[in-house]
PDB file of C-alpha atoms in Angstrom:
ATOM      1  CA  MET A  25       4.094 248.391  64.849  1.00  0.00           C
ATOM      2  CA  LYS A  26       2.572 248.862  68.146  1.00  0.00           C
ATOM      3  CA  PHE A  27       2.254 245.736  70.201  1.00  0.00           C
ATOM      4  CA  PRO A  28      -0.527 245.484  73.133  1.00  0.00           C
ATOM      5  CA  ARG A  29       0.870 246.231  76.559  1.00  0.00           C
ATOM      6  CA  MET A  30      -0.057 242.785  77.870  1.00  0.00           C
ATOM      7  CA  PHE A  31       1.862 240.940  75.191  1.00  0.00           C
ATOM      8  CA  LEU A  32       4.848 243.184  75.892  1.00  0.00           C
ATOM      9  CA  CYS A  33       4.619 242.458  79.382  1.00  0.00           C
ATOM     10  CA  ALA A  34       4.306 238.516  79.152  1.00  0.00           C
ATOM     11  CA  LEU A  35       7.180 238.822  76.656  1.00  0.00           C
ATOM     12  CA  SER A  36       9.583 240.389  78.988  1.00  0.00           C
ATOM     13  CA  MET A  37       8.475 237.981  81.702  1.00  0.00           C
ATOM     14  CA  ILE A  38       9.330 235.342  79.465  1.00  0.00           C
ATOM     15  CA  LEU A  39      12.840 236.730  78.554  1.00  0.00           C
ATOM     16  CA  ILE A  40      13.449 237.384  82.483  1.00  0.00           C
ATOM     17  CA  GLY A  41      12.836 233.686  82.729  1.00  0.00           C
ATOM     18  CA  GLN A  42      14.880 232.829  80.233  1.00  0.00           C
ATOM     19  CA  SER A  43      17.886 235.076  81.682  1.00  0.00           C
ATOM     20  CA  ILE A  44      17.289 233.628  85.038  1.00  0.00           C
ATOM     21  CA  HIS A  45      17.291 230.117  83.893  1.00  0.00           C
ATOM     22  CA  ALA A  46      20.559 230.619  81.802  1.00  0.00           C
ATOM     23  CA  ASP A  47      22.515 231.714  84.816  1.00  0.00           C
ATOM     24  CA  PRO A  48      23.570 228.821  86.935  1.00  0.00           C
ATOM     25  CA  ILE A  49      22.804 228.896  90.714  1.00  0.00           C
ATOM     26  CA  PRO A  50      26.136 229.765  92.146  1.00  0.00           C
ATOM     27  CA  GLY A  51      27.522 227.345  94.980  1.00  0.00           C
ATOM     28  CA  SER A  52      30.724 226.624  96.832  1.00  0.00           C
ATOM     29  CA  LEU A  53      33.041 223.870  95.300  1.00  0.00           C
ATOM     30  CA  ASP A  54      35.466 224.495  98.353  1.00  0.00           C
ATOM     31  CA  MET A  55      35.439 221.173  99.463  1.00  0.00           C
ATOM     32  CA  HIS A  56      37.552 219.711 102.358  1.00  0.00           C
ATOM     33  CA  TRP A  57      37.355 216.069 103.037  1.00  0.00           C
ATOM     34  CA  SER A  58      38.926 214.014 106.008  1.00  0.00           C
ATOM     35  CA  PRO A  59      41.900 212.107 104.964  1.00  0.00           C
ATOM     36  CA  GLY A  60      40.747 208.785 107.077  1.00  0.00           C
ATOM     37  CA  ALA A  61      43.729 207.332 108.846  1.00  0.00           C
ATOM     38  CA  PRO A  62      46.183 204.863 108.509  1.00  0.00           C
ATOM     39  CA  ASP A  63      45.108 203.408 111.830  1.00  0.00           C
ATOM     40  CA  CYS A  64      41.199 203.761 112.021  1.00  0.00           C
ATOM     41  CA  LYS A  65      41.308 202.709 115.732  1.00  0.00           C
ATOM     42  CA  GLN A  66      42.855 206.308 116.414  1.00  0.00           C
ATOM     43  CA  MET A  67      40.480 208.288 114.251  1.00  0.00           C
ATOM     44  CA  SER A  68      38.258 210.801 115.998  1.00  0.00           C
ATOM     45  CA  GLN A  69      36.742 212.161 112.730  1.00  0.00           C
ATOM     46  CA  PRO A  70      32.969 212.050 111.590  1.00  0.00           C
ATOM     47  CA  THR A  71      32.079 208.927 109.685  1.00  0.00           C
ATOM     48  CA  LEU A  72      29.797 210.999 107.458  1.00  0.00           C
ATOM     49  CA  GLN A  73      31.014 214.429 106.228  1.00  0.00           C
ATOM     50  CA  VAL A  74      28.246 217.371 104.662  1.00  0.00           C
ATOM     51  CA  HIS A  75      29.081 220.095 102.029  1.00  0.00           C
ATOM     52  CA  ARG A  76      26.482 222.432 101.544  1.00  0.00           C
ATOM     53  CA  TYR A  77      27.124 223.560  97.953  1.00  0.00           C
ATOM     54  CA  ASP A  78      24.292 226.073  98.131  1.00  0.00           C
ATOM     55  CA  GLU A  79      20.926 226.229 100.515  1.00  0.00           C
ATOM     56  CA  HIS A  80      19.305 223.474  98.340  1.00  0.00           C
ATOM     57  CA  THR A  81      22.204 221.149  97.167  1.00  0.00           C
ATOM     58  CA  TYR A  82      24.255 219.165  99.756  1.00  0.00           C
ATOM     59  CA  ILE A  83      27.372 216.899  98.982  1.00  0.00           C
ATOM     60  CA  LEU A  84      27.704 213.975 101.388  1.00  0.00           C
ATOM     61  CA  ARG A  85      30.662 211.714 101.830  1.00  0.00           C
ATOM     62  CA  GLU A  86      31.613 208.564 103.832  1.00  0.00           C
ATOM     63  CA  ASN A  87      34.957 208.693 105.507  1.00  0.00           C
ATOM     64  CA  PRO A  88      37.500 206.489 104.327  1.00  0.00           C
ATOM     65  CA  CYS A  89      37.952 204.943 107.956  1.00  0.00           C
ATOM     66  CA  ALA A  90      33.923 204.183 107.522  1.00  0.00           C
ATOM     67  CA  THR A  91      34.504 202.124 104.485  1.00  0.00           C
ATOM     68  CA  TYR A  92      37.785 202.364 102.105  1.00  0.00           C
ATOM     69  CA  GLU A  93      35.172 203.225  99.161  1.00  0.00           C
ATOM     70  CA  ALA A  94      34.552 206.521 100.656  1.00  0.00           C
ATOM     71  CA  PRO A  95      31.778 207.092  98.139  1.00  0.00           C
ATOM     72  CA  PHE A  96      29.992 210.456  97.752  1.00  0.00           C
ATOM     73  CA  MET A  97      26.172 211.135  97.759  1.00  0.00           C
ATOM     74  CA  TYR A  98      24.072 213.834  96.521  1.00  0.00           C
ATOM     75  CA  LEU A  99      21.016 215.534  97.814  1.00  0.00           C
ATOM     76  CA  LEU A 100      19.218 218.214  95.583  1.00  0.00           C
ATOM     77  CA  ILE A 101      16.051 219.796  97.070  1.00  0.00           C
ATOM     78  CA  GLY A 102      13.599 221.294  94.919  1.00  0.00           C
ATOM     79  CA  SER A 103      10.220 223.131  95.792  1.00  0.00           C
ATOM     80  CA  ASN A 104       8.017 219.627  95.925  1.00  0.00           C
ATOM     81  CA  ARG A 105      10.457 216.680  96.499  1.00  0.00           C
ATOM     82  CA  ALA A 106      14.118 216.133  97.082  1.00  0.00           C
ATOM     83  CA  LEU A 107      16.268 213.741  95.174  1.00  0.00           C
ATOM     84  CA  LEU A 108      19.081 211.842  96.776  1.00  0.00           C
ATOM     85  CA  ILE A 109      21.838 209.973  94.315  1.00  0.00           C
ATOM     86  CA  ASP A 110      23.390 207.254  95.857  1.00  0.00           C
ATOM     87  CA  THR A 111      23.166 206.026  99.408  1.00  0.00           C
ATOM     88  CA  GLY A 112      26.878 205.051  99.997  1.00  0.00           C
ATOM     89  CA  ASP A 113      28.412 201.641 101.268  1.00  0.00           C
ATOM     90  CA  VAL A 114      27.347 201.255 104.908  1.00  0.00           C
ATOM     91  CA  ALA A 115      23.972 199.989 105.817  1.00  0.00           C
ATOM     92  CA  GLU A 116      24.067 200.460 109.550  1.00  0.00           C
ATOM     93  CA  PRO A 117      22.849 203.650 110.898  1.00  0.00           C
ATOM     94  CA  LYS A 118      24.933 203.613 113.935  1.00  0.00           C
ATOM     95  CA  GLN A 119      27.901 203.492 112.027  1.00  0.00           C
ATOM     96  CA  VAL A 120      27.191 206.047 108.994  1.00  0.00           C
ATOM     97  CA  PRO A 121      23.551 207.974 110.053  1.00  0.00           C
ATOM     98  CA  LEU A 122      22.926 208.729 106.426  1.00  0.00           C
ATOM     99  CA  ALA A 123      19.042 208.628 106.427  1.00  0.00           C
ATOM    100  CA  GLN A 124      18.838 210.606 109.797  1.00  0.00           C
ATOM    101  CA  THR A 125      21.448 213.393 108.140  1.00  0.00           C
ATOM    102  CA  VAL A 126      19.512 213.681 105.021  1.00  0.00           C
ATOM    103  CA  MET A 127      16.097 214.053 106.225  1.00  0.00           C
ATOM    104  CA  ASP A 128      17.346 216.837 108.774  1.00  0.00           C
ATOM    105  CA  LEU A 129      18.344 218.509 105.892  1.00  0.00           C
ATOM    106  CA  LEU A 130      15.157 218.563 104.310  1.00  0.00           C
ATOM    107  CA  PRO A 131      12.627 221.382 104.774  1.00  0.00           C
ATOM    108  CA  ALA A 132       9.815 221.078 107.535  1.00  0.00           C
ATOM    109  CA  ASP A 133       8.901 218.269 109.941  1.00  0.00           C
ATOM    110  CA  GLY A 134       6.657 215.367 110.452  1.00  0.00           C
ATOM    111  CA  ALA A 135       3.758 214.950 107.994  1.00  0.00           C
ATOM    112  CA  SER A 136       4.739 217.944 106.122  1.00  0.00           C
ATOM    113  CA  LYS A 137       8.251 216.771 105.601  1.00  0.00           C
ATOM    114  CA  LEU A 138       9.462 217.312 101.947  1.00  0.00           C
ATOM    115  CA  PRO A 139       9.026 213.995 100.067  1.00  0.00           C
ATOM    116  CA  LEU A 140      12.314 212.388  99.056  1.00  0.00           C
ATOM    117  CA  LEU A 141      13.221 210.282  95.885  1.00  0.00           C
ATOM    118  CA  VAL A 142      16.146 208.036  96.238  1.00  0.00           C
ATOM    119  CA  VAL A 143      17.847 206.953  93.384  1.00  0.00           C
ATOM    120  CA  HIS A 144      21.213 205.587  92.034  1.00  0.00           C
ATOM    121  CA  THR A 145      24.015 205.896  89.611  1.00  0.00           C
ATOM    122  CA  HIS A 146      24.391 202.035  89.436  1.00  0.00           C
ATOM    123  CA  GLY A 147      23.832 198.962  91.235  1.00  0.00           C
ATOM    124  CA  HIS A 148      26.930 198.156  92.813  1.00  0.00           C
ATOM    125  CA  LEU A 149      27.003 197.525  96.612  1.00  0.00           C
ATOM    126  CA  ASP A 150      29.244 200.656  97.520  1.00  0.00           C
ATOM    127  CA  HIS A 151      26.798 202.897  95.987  1.00  0.00           C
ATOM    128  CA  ARG A 152      22.988 201.197  97.286  1.00  0.00           C
ATOM    129  CA  ARG A 153      23.917 199.566 100.502  1.00  0.00           C
ATOM    130  CA  GLY A 154      22.552 202.520 102.467  1.00  0.00           C
ATOM    131  CA  ASP A 155      19.179 201.865 100.988  1.00  0.00           C
ATOM    132  CA  ALA A 156      18.139 199.900 104.113  1.00  0.00           C
ATOM    133  CA  GLN A 157      18.156 202.733 106.153  1.00  0.00           C
ATOM    134  CA  PHE A 158      15.335 204.683 103.948  1.00  0.00           C
ATOM    135  CA  GLN A 159      13.183 201.563 103.212  1.00  0.00           C
ATOM    136  CA  SER A 160      10.768 201.953 106.038  1.00  0.00           C
ATOM    137  CA  LEU A 161      10.586 205.961 106.341  1.00  0.00           C
ATOM    138  CA  PRO A 162       7.339 207.550 105.146  1.00  0.00           C
ATOM    139  CA  HIS A 163       7.315 210.018 102.040  1.00  0.00           C
ATOM    140  CA  VAL A 164      10.485 208.082 100.685  1.00  0.00           C
ATOM    141  CA  GLN A 165      10.565 206.467  97.528  1.00  0.00           C
ATOM    142  CA  VAL A 166      13.490 204.402  96.633  1.00  0.00           C
ATOM    143  CA  VAL A 167      14.105 202.870  92.951  1.00  0.00           C
ATOM    144  CA  GLN A 168      15.817 199.792  92.572  1.00  0.00           C
ATOM    145  CA  THR A 169      19.105 199.395  90.259  1.00  0.00           C
ATOM    146  CA  ASP A 170      18.528 196.487  88.125  1.00  0.00           C
ATOM    147  CA  LEU A 171      18.232 197.453  84.361  1.00  0.00           C
ATOM    148  CA  GLU A 172      14.497 196.623  83.820  1.00  0.00           C
ATOM    149  CA  HIS A 173      13.551 198.753  87.103  1.00  0.00           C
ATOM    150  CA  VAL A 174      15.301 201.452  86.058  1.00  0.00           C
ATOM    151  CA  LYS A 175      13.974 201.449  82.262  1.00  0.00           C
ATOM    152  CA  GLN A 176      10.429 201.008  83.840  1.00  0.00           C
ATOM    153  CA  TYR A 177      10.627 203.721  86.130  1.00  0.00           C
ATOM    154  CA  PHE A 178      12.077 206.539  84.070  1.00  0.00           C
ATOM    155  CA  GLY A 179      10.426 205.234  81.019  1.00  0.00           C
ATOM    156  CA  LEU A 180      13.762 204.763  79.152  1.00  0.00           C
ATOM    157  CA  ASN A 181      12.111 201.922  76.690  1.00  0.00           C
ATOM    158  CA  ASN A 182      15.084 202.717  74.117  1.00  0.00           C
ATOM    159  CA  TRP A 183      17.861 202.012  76.491  1.00  0.00           C
ATOM    160  CA  PRO A 184      20.363 203.388  75.911  1.00  0.00           C
ATOM    161  CA  HIS A 185      18.988 206.017  73.984  1.00  0.00           C
ATOM    162  CA  GLY A 186      17.011 209.051  75.128  1.00  0.00           C
ATOM    163  CA  MET A 187      16.691 210.820  78.413  1.00  0.00           C
ATOM    164  CA  ALA A 188      14.596 211.029  81.182  1.00  0.00           C
ATOM    165  CA  HIS A 189      13.590 214.141  83.482  1.00  0.00           C
ATOM    166  CA  ILE A 190      12.926 214.463  87.291  1.00  0.00           C
ATOM    167  CA  ASP A 191      10.808 217.596  88.280  1.00  0.00           C
ATOM    168  CA  LEU A 192      11.299 218.334  91.930  1.00  0.00           C
ATOM    169  CA  GLY A 193       9.215 221.572  91.695  1.00  0.00           C
ATOM    170  CA  ASP A 194      11.185 224.656  90.183  1.00  0.00           C
ATOM    171  CA  ARG A 195      14.358 222.218  89.721  1.00  0.00           C
ATOM    172  CA  VAL A 196      14.333 219.692  86.544  1.00  0.00           C
ATOM    173  CA  ILE A 197      17.119 217.126  86.506  1.00  0.00           C
ATOM    174  CA  ASP A 198      18.082 215.438  83.515  1.00  0.00           C
ATOM    175  CA  VAL A 199      18.651 211.541  83.632  1.00  0.00           C
ATOM    176  CA  LEU A 200      21.061 210.087  81.102  1.00  0.00           C
ATOM    177  CA  PRO A 201      21.850 206.454  80.522  1.00  0.00           C
ATOM    178  CA  THR A 202      25.523 205.766  80.654  1.00  0.00           C
ATOM    179  CA  PRO A 203      25.947 201.968  80.673  1.00  0.00           C
ATOM    180  CA  GLY A 204      29.649 200.634  80.529  1.00  0.00           C
ATOM    181  CA  HIS A 205      30.762 200.473  83.865  1.00  0.00           C
ATOM    182  CA  TYR A 206      27.417 198.977  84.856  1.00  0.00           C
ATOM    183  CA  PRO A 207      24.582 197.740  82.680  1.00  0.00           C
ATOM    184  CA  SER A 208      22.232 200.291  84.387  1.00  0.00           C
ATOM    185  CA  HIS A 209      24.356 203.239  85.082  1.00  0.00           C
ATOM    186  CA  LEU A 210      22.857 206.533  85.041  1.00  0.00           C
ATOM    187  CA  SER A 211      24.352 210.234  85.199  1.00  0.00           C
ATOM    188  CA  PHE A 212      22.391 213.256  86.104  1.00  0.00           C
ATOM    189  CA  TYR A 213      22.360 216.780  85.173  1.00  0.00           C
ATOM    190  CA  ASP A 214      20.888 219.647  87.454  1.00  0.00           C
ATOM    191  CA  ARG A 215      19.921 222.462  85.108  1.00  0.00           C
ATOM    192  CA  ASN A 216      19.550 224.835  88.165  1.00  0.00           C
ATOM    193  CA  THR A 217      23.006 224.354  89.408  1.00  0.00           C
ATOM    194  CA  ASP A 218      24.811 222.949  85.943  1.00  0.00           C
ATOM    195  CA  LEU A 219      26.236 220.337  88.136  1.00  0.00           C
ATOM    196  CA  PHE A 220      26.974 216.869  86.255  1.00  0.00           C
ATOM    197  CA  PHE A 221      26.794 213.698  88.423  1.00  0.00           C
ATOM    198  CA  SER A 222      28.902 211.414  86.850  1.00  0.00           C
ATOM    199  CA  GLY A 223      28.945 208.340  89.312  1.00  0.00           C
ATOM    200  CA  ASP A 224      31.543 205.682  88.708  1.00  0.00           C
ATOM    201  CA  PHE A 225      31.346 206.214  84.939  1.00  0.00           C
ATOM    202  CA  PHE A 226      33.731 209.319  85.367  1.00  0.00           C
ATOM    203  CA  MET A 227      35.624 210.556  87.958  1.00  0.00           C
ATOM    204  CA  PRO A 228      39.361 211.372  89.366  1.00  0.00           C
ATOM    205  CA  GLY A 229      40.268 207.596  89.554  1.00  0.00           C
ATOM    206  CA  ARG A 230      40.564 203.938  88.246  1.00  0.00           C
ATOM    207  CA  LEU A 231      37.951 203.968  85.737  1.00  0.00           C
ATOM    208  CA  ILE A 232      36.548 200.454  85.474  1.00  0.00           C
ATOM    209  CA  ILE A 233      35.199 199.162  82.419  1.00  0.00           C
ATOM    210  CA  ASP A 234      32.906 196.302  81.911  1.00  0.00           C
ATOM    211  CA  ASN A 235      31.883 196.905  78.383  1.00  0.00           C
ATOM    212  CA  ALA A 236      34.247 198.833  76.095  1.00  0.00           C
ATOM    213  CA  ALA A 237      31.600 199.310  73.523  1.00  0.00           C
ATOM    214  CA  ASP A 238      29.108 200.498  75.704  1.00  0.00           C
ATOM    215  CA  ASP A 239      31.331 203.041  77.677  1.00  0.00           C
ATOM    216  CA  LEU A 240      32.612 204.816  74.575  1.00  0.00           C
ATOM    217  CA  ALA A 241      28.950 204.900  73.254  1.00  0.00           C
ATOM    218  CA  SER A 242      28.026 206.493  76.623  1.00  0.00           C
ATOM    219  CA  ALA A 243      30.849 208.655  76.609  1.00  0.00           C
ATOM    220  CA  GLN A 244      29.830 210.049  73.248  1.00  0.00           C
ATOM    221  CA  ARG A 245      26.156 210.433  74.288  1.00  0.00           C
ATOM    222  CA  VAL A 246      27.092 212.320  77.200  1.00  0.00           C
ATOM    223  CA  ALA A 247      29.837 214.748  75.219  1.00  0.00           C
ATOM    224  CA  ASP A 248      26.773 215.419  72.898  1.00  0.00           C
ATOM    225  CA  PHE A 249      24.850 216.300  75.576  1.00  0.00           C
ATOM    226  CA  VAL A 250      27.229 219.112  77.189  1.00  0.00           C
ATOM    227  CA  LYS A 251      28.476 220.342  74.139  1.00  0.00           C
ATOM    228  CA  ASP A 252      26.140 223.085  74.025  1.00  0.00           C
ATOM    229  CA  ARG A 253      25.220 223.184  77.732  1.00  0.00           C
ATOM    230  CA  PRO A 254      27.012 225.039  80.655  1.00  0.00           C
ATOM    231  CA  VAL A 255      28.581 222.682  83.174  1.00  0.00           C
ATOM    232  CA  THR A 256      29.961 224.070  86.346  1.00  0.00           C
ATOM    233  CA  ALA A 257      31.603 220.714  87.385  1.00  0.00           C
ATOM    234  CA  VAL A 258      31.556 217.183  87.046  1.00  0.00           C
ATOM    235  CA  LEU A 259      31.098 215.104  90.143  1.00  0.00           C
ATOM    236  CA  GLY A 260      31.790 211.451  90.369  1.00  0.00           C
ATOM    237  CA  GLY A 261      31.247 208.725  92.715  1.00  0.00           C
ATOM    238  CA  HIS A 262      34.886 208.537  94.464  1.00  0.00           C
ATOM    239  CA  ILE A 263      37.978 210.015  94.615  1.00  0.00           C
ATOM    240  CA  GLU A 264      41.215 207.484  94.273  1.00  0.00           C
ATOM    241  CA  LEU A 265      44.090 209.790  93.285  1.00  0.00           C
ATOM    242  CA  ASN A 266      46.223 212.151  95.434  1.00  0.00           C
ATOM    243  CA  ALA A 267      46.866 215.809  93.983  1.00  0.00           C
ATOM    244  CA  GLN A 268      49.813 214.439  91.931  1.00  0.00           C
ATOM    245  CA  GLY A 269      47.392 212.109  89.796  1.00  0.00           C
ATOM    246  CA  ASP A 270      48.720 208.900  91.250  1.00  0.00           C
ATOM    247  CA  THR A 271      45.998 206.480  92.676  1.00  0.00           C
ATOM    248  CA  PHE A 272      45.797 205.432  96.250  1.00  0.00           C
ATOM    249  CA  ASP A 273      46.050 201.572  97.024  1.00  0.00           C
ATOM    250  CA  PHE A 274      43.147 199.116  96.684  1.00  0.00           C
ATOM    251  CA  GLY A 275      41.428 199.328 100.370  1.00  0.00           C
ATOM    252  CA  SER A 276      43.279 202.220 101.467  1.00  0.00           C
ATOM    253  CA  THR A 277      41.659 203.863 104.600  1.00  0.00           C
ATOM    254  CA  TYR A 278      43.963 207.093 104.336  1.00  0.00           C
ATOM    255  CA  HIS A 279      43.617 209.456 101.570  1.00  0.00           C
ATOM    256  CA  PRO A 280      46.228 212.188 102.556  1.00  0.00           C
ATOM    257  CA  ASN A 281      46.498 215.124  99.790  1.00  0.00           C
ATOM    258  CA  GLU A 282      43.506 213.758  97.951  1.00  0.00           C
ATOM    259  CA  HIS A 283      43.223 215.073  94.291  1.00  0.00           C
ATOM    260  CA  VAL A 284      39.806 217.594  94.038  1.00  0.00           C
ATOM    261  CA  LEU A 285      36.504 215.749  93.542  1.00  0.00           C
ATOM    262  CA  PRO A 286      35.220 217.937  90.572  1.00  0.00           C
ATOM    263  CA  LEU A 287      35.902 217.471  86.762  1.00  0.00           C
ATOM    264  CA  SER A 288      35.400 219.968  84.330  1.00  0.00           C
ATOM    265  CA  LYS A 289      33.432 220.131  81.159  1.00  0.00           C
ATOM    266  CA  GLN A 290      36.267 220.299  79.096  1.00  0.00           C
ATOM    267  CA  ASP A 291      37.326 216.553  80.934  1.00  0.00           C
ATOM    268  CA  LEU A 292      33.863 215.253  80.085  1.00  0.00           C
ATOM    269  CA  LEU A 293      34.287 216.661  76.097  1.00  0.00           C
ATOM    270  CA  ALA A 294      37.762 214.808  76.222  1.00  0.00           C
ATOM    271  CA  LEU A 295      36.532 211.559  77.359  1.00  0.00           C
ATOM    272  CA  PRO A 296      35.328 209.854  73.958  1.00  0.00           C
ATOM    273  CA  ALA A 297      38.761 210.022  72.691  1.00  0.00           C
ATOM    274  CA  ARG A 298      40.134 208.831  76.240  1.00  0.00           C
ATOM    275  CA  ILE A 299      37.972 205.583  76.132  1.00  0.00           C
ATOM    276  CA  ALA A 300      38.813 205.055  72.136  1.00  0.00           C
ATOM    277  CA  LYS A 301      42.297 204.452  73.711  1.00  0.00           C
ATOM    278  CA  TYR A 302      41.406 201.304  75.890  1.00  0.00           C
ATOM    279  CA  ASN A 303      42.771 198.163  74.810  1.00  0.00           C
ATOM    280  CA  GLY A 304      39.712 196.057  76.407  1.00  0.00           C
ATOM    281  CA  PHE A 305      42.299 194.713  79.180  1.00  0.00           C
ATOM    282  CA  TYR A 306      44.418 197.713  80.945  1.00  0.00           C
ATOM    283  CA  THR A 307      45.243 201.190  79.441  1.00  0.00           C
ATOM    284  CA  GLN A 308      46.822 204.266  81.457  1.00  0.00           C
ATOM    285  CA  ASP A 309      46.299 207.813  79.560  1.00  0.00           C
ATOM    286  CA  GLY A 310      47.303 210.528  81.940  1.00  0.00           C
ATOM    287  CA  MET A 311      46.036 210.119  85.541  1.00  0.00           C
ATOM    288  CA  TYR A 312      43.308 207.862  84.314  1.00  0.00           C
ATOM    289  CA  ILE A 313      43.719 203.855  84.674  1.00  0.00           C
ATOM    290  CA  MET A 314      40.867 202.241  82.475  1.00  0.00           C
ATOM    291  CA  PHE A 315      40.647 198.210  83.144  1.00  0.00           C
ATOM    292  CA  ASN A 316      38.178 195.541  82.826  1.00  0.00           C
ATOM    293  CA  GLN A 317      38.250 194.187  86.394  1.00  0.00           C
ATOM    294  CA  PHE A 318      37.328 190.760  85.559  1.00  0.00           C
ATOM    295  CA  ARG A 319      39.805 190.132  82.813  1.00  0.00           C
ATOM    296  CA  VAL A 320      42.624 191.644  85.225  1.00  0.00           C
ATOM    297  CA  LEU A 321      41.136 189.526  88.040  1.00  0.00           C
ATOM    298  CA  GLY A 322      41.607 186.529  85.488  1.00  0.00           C
ATOM    299  CA  ALA A 323      45.019 187.253  84.499  1.00  0.00           C
ATOM    300  CA  GLN A 324      46.169 187.546  88.153  1.00  0.00           C
ATOM    301  CA  LEU A 325      44.372 184.311  89.016  1.00  0.00           C
ATOM    302  CA  ALA A 326      46.279 182.711  86.086  1.00  0.00           C
ATOM    303  CA  ALA A 327      49.480 184.020  86.658  1.00  0.00           C
ATOM    304  CA  PHE A 328      49.008 182.761  90.433  1.00  0.00           C
ATOM    305  CA  ILE A 329      48.333 179.392  89.122  1.00  0.00           C
ATOM    306  CA  VAL A 330      51.142 179.189  86.814  1.00  0.00           C
ATOM    307  CA  VAL A 331      53.292 180.215  89.777  1.00  0.00           C
ATOM    308  CA  LEU A 332      51.997 177.870  92.112  1.00  0.00           C
ATOM    309  CA  ALA A 333      52.076 174.880  89.797  1.00  0.00           C
ATOM    310  CA  THR A 334      55.852 175.802  89.163  1.00  0.00           C
ATOM    311  CA  ILE A 335      56.551 175.629  92.751  1.00  0.00           C
ATOM    312  CA  ILE A 336      54.897 172.669  93.053  1.00  0.00           C
ATOM    313  CA  THR A 337      56.931 171.207  90.309  1.00  0.00           C
ATOM    314  CA  LEU A 338      60.148 172.242  91.529  1.00  0.00           C
ATOM    315  CA  LEU A 339      59.387 171.001  94.738  1.00  0.00           C
ATOM    316  CA  TRP A 340      58.161 167.486  93.445  1.00  0.00           C
ATOM    317  CA  ARG A 341      61.393 167.279  91.455  1.00  0.00           C
ATOM    318  CA  TYR A 342      63.645 168.300  94.620  1.00  0.00           C
ATOM    319  CA  LEU A 343      62.020 165.915  96.661  1.00  0.00           C
ATOM    320  CA  ARG A 344      62.401 162.951  93.934  1.00  0.00           C
ATOM    321  CA  ARG A 345      66.023 163.799  93.442  1.00  0.00           C
ATOM    322  CA  ARG A 346      66.788 163.590  96.884  1.00  0.00           C
ATOM    323  CA  LYS A 347      64.795 160.073  97.153  1.00  0.00           C
ATOM    324  CA  GLN A 348      66.990 158.837  94.408  1.00  0.00           C
ATOM    325  CA  LEU A 349      70.172 160.111  96.184  1.00  0.00           C
ATOM    326  CA  ARG A 350      69.191 158.293  99.291  1.00  0.00           C
ATOM    327  CA  LEU A 351      68.295 155.184  97.278  1.00  0.00           C
ATOM    328  CA  ALA A 352      71.619 155.404  95.301  1.00  0.00           C
ATOM    329  CA  ARG A 353      73.591 155.970  98.822  1.00  0.00           C
ATOM    330  CA  ALA A 354      71.702 152.688 100.135  1.00  0.00           C
TER     331      ALA A 354
END
């Protein structure tokens, strides 16, 4: 059977396009981050670092001395617009010039500058405090982080089921609801690079879980999503571990010998089984510590109150006994 030449040419173009799309755009994950310092007054490191994954993808990080949270942000550039995932923990541009840095990375200048869409993995302040630097810039849109705005903007009316898509022009980003750490948490998958951006839902650090049922359901949805898709790396919102898997102290401005940022597809596939072990309060599984911060803080507060009450009671008894002894001697 003979096929028309135009049909064969069209079929060839489709197959070539599919094969090109099937291969992720290569990039560099050889990242080297400033460790901060025990005494930040003596630090001469930049407050914001930029790692070029490829010519259209950048990984940014705030130095632990700029903020102990040291969050990561991700800039993805398409042919029609660019996407910034998270804005970090510092609002003051003189301290961390995030907006200026991001805008300088975008193609063109002035009125022809590529439009920028700013989204967030979730609404905790250490991932959106930098929004203030972008609010008044031309050709920049910032999506708010509360659940109603997230559902409305992305058309996720059956939250947390389904997914949305962001078309940047020759680059499509899949948007997945992943609540559990935060009610409106989102994760993102870039079809061009096969990078999965997981925010604080999954990262090399403490996994804070506010809603265990939601978190487990999100982990299963993500595992189902990536099962038949290539994943170059899973990139989260923070690094809170050293290379041996031990956590840095809360509030530490010094991260020597850090764990690498990228996690793997296999780590993501194993997440549902890991979350299933969580007891709702505090559970450690390998290098991951899963806990509910409100319950842990409540337990710590209760323990403090018990200790304080015990000290007051012992002191009262001691003073009363001394008074009785003085009266007996009198």
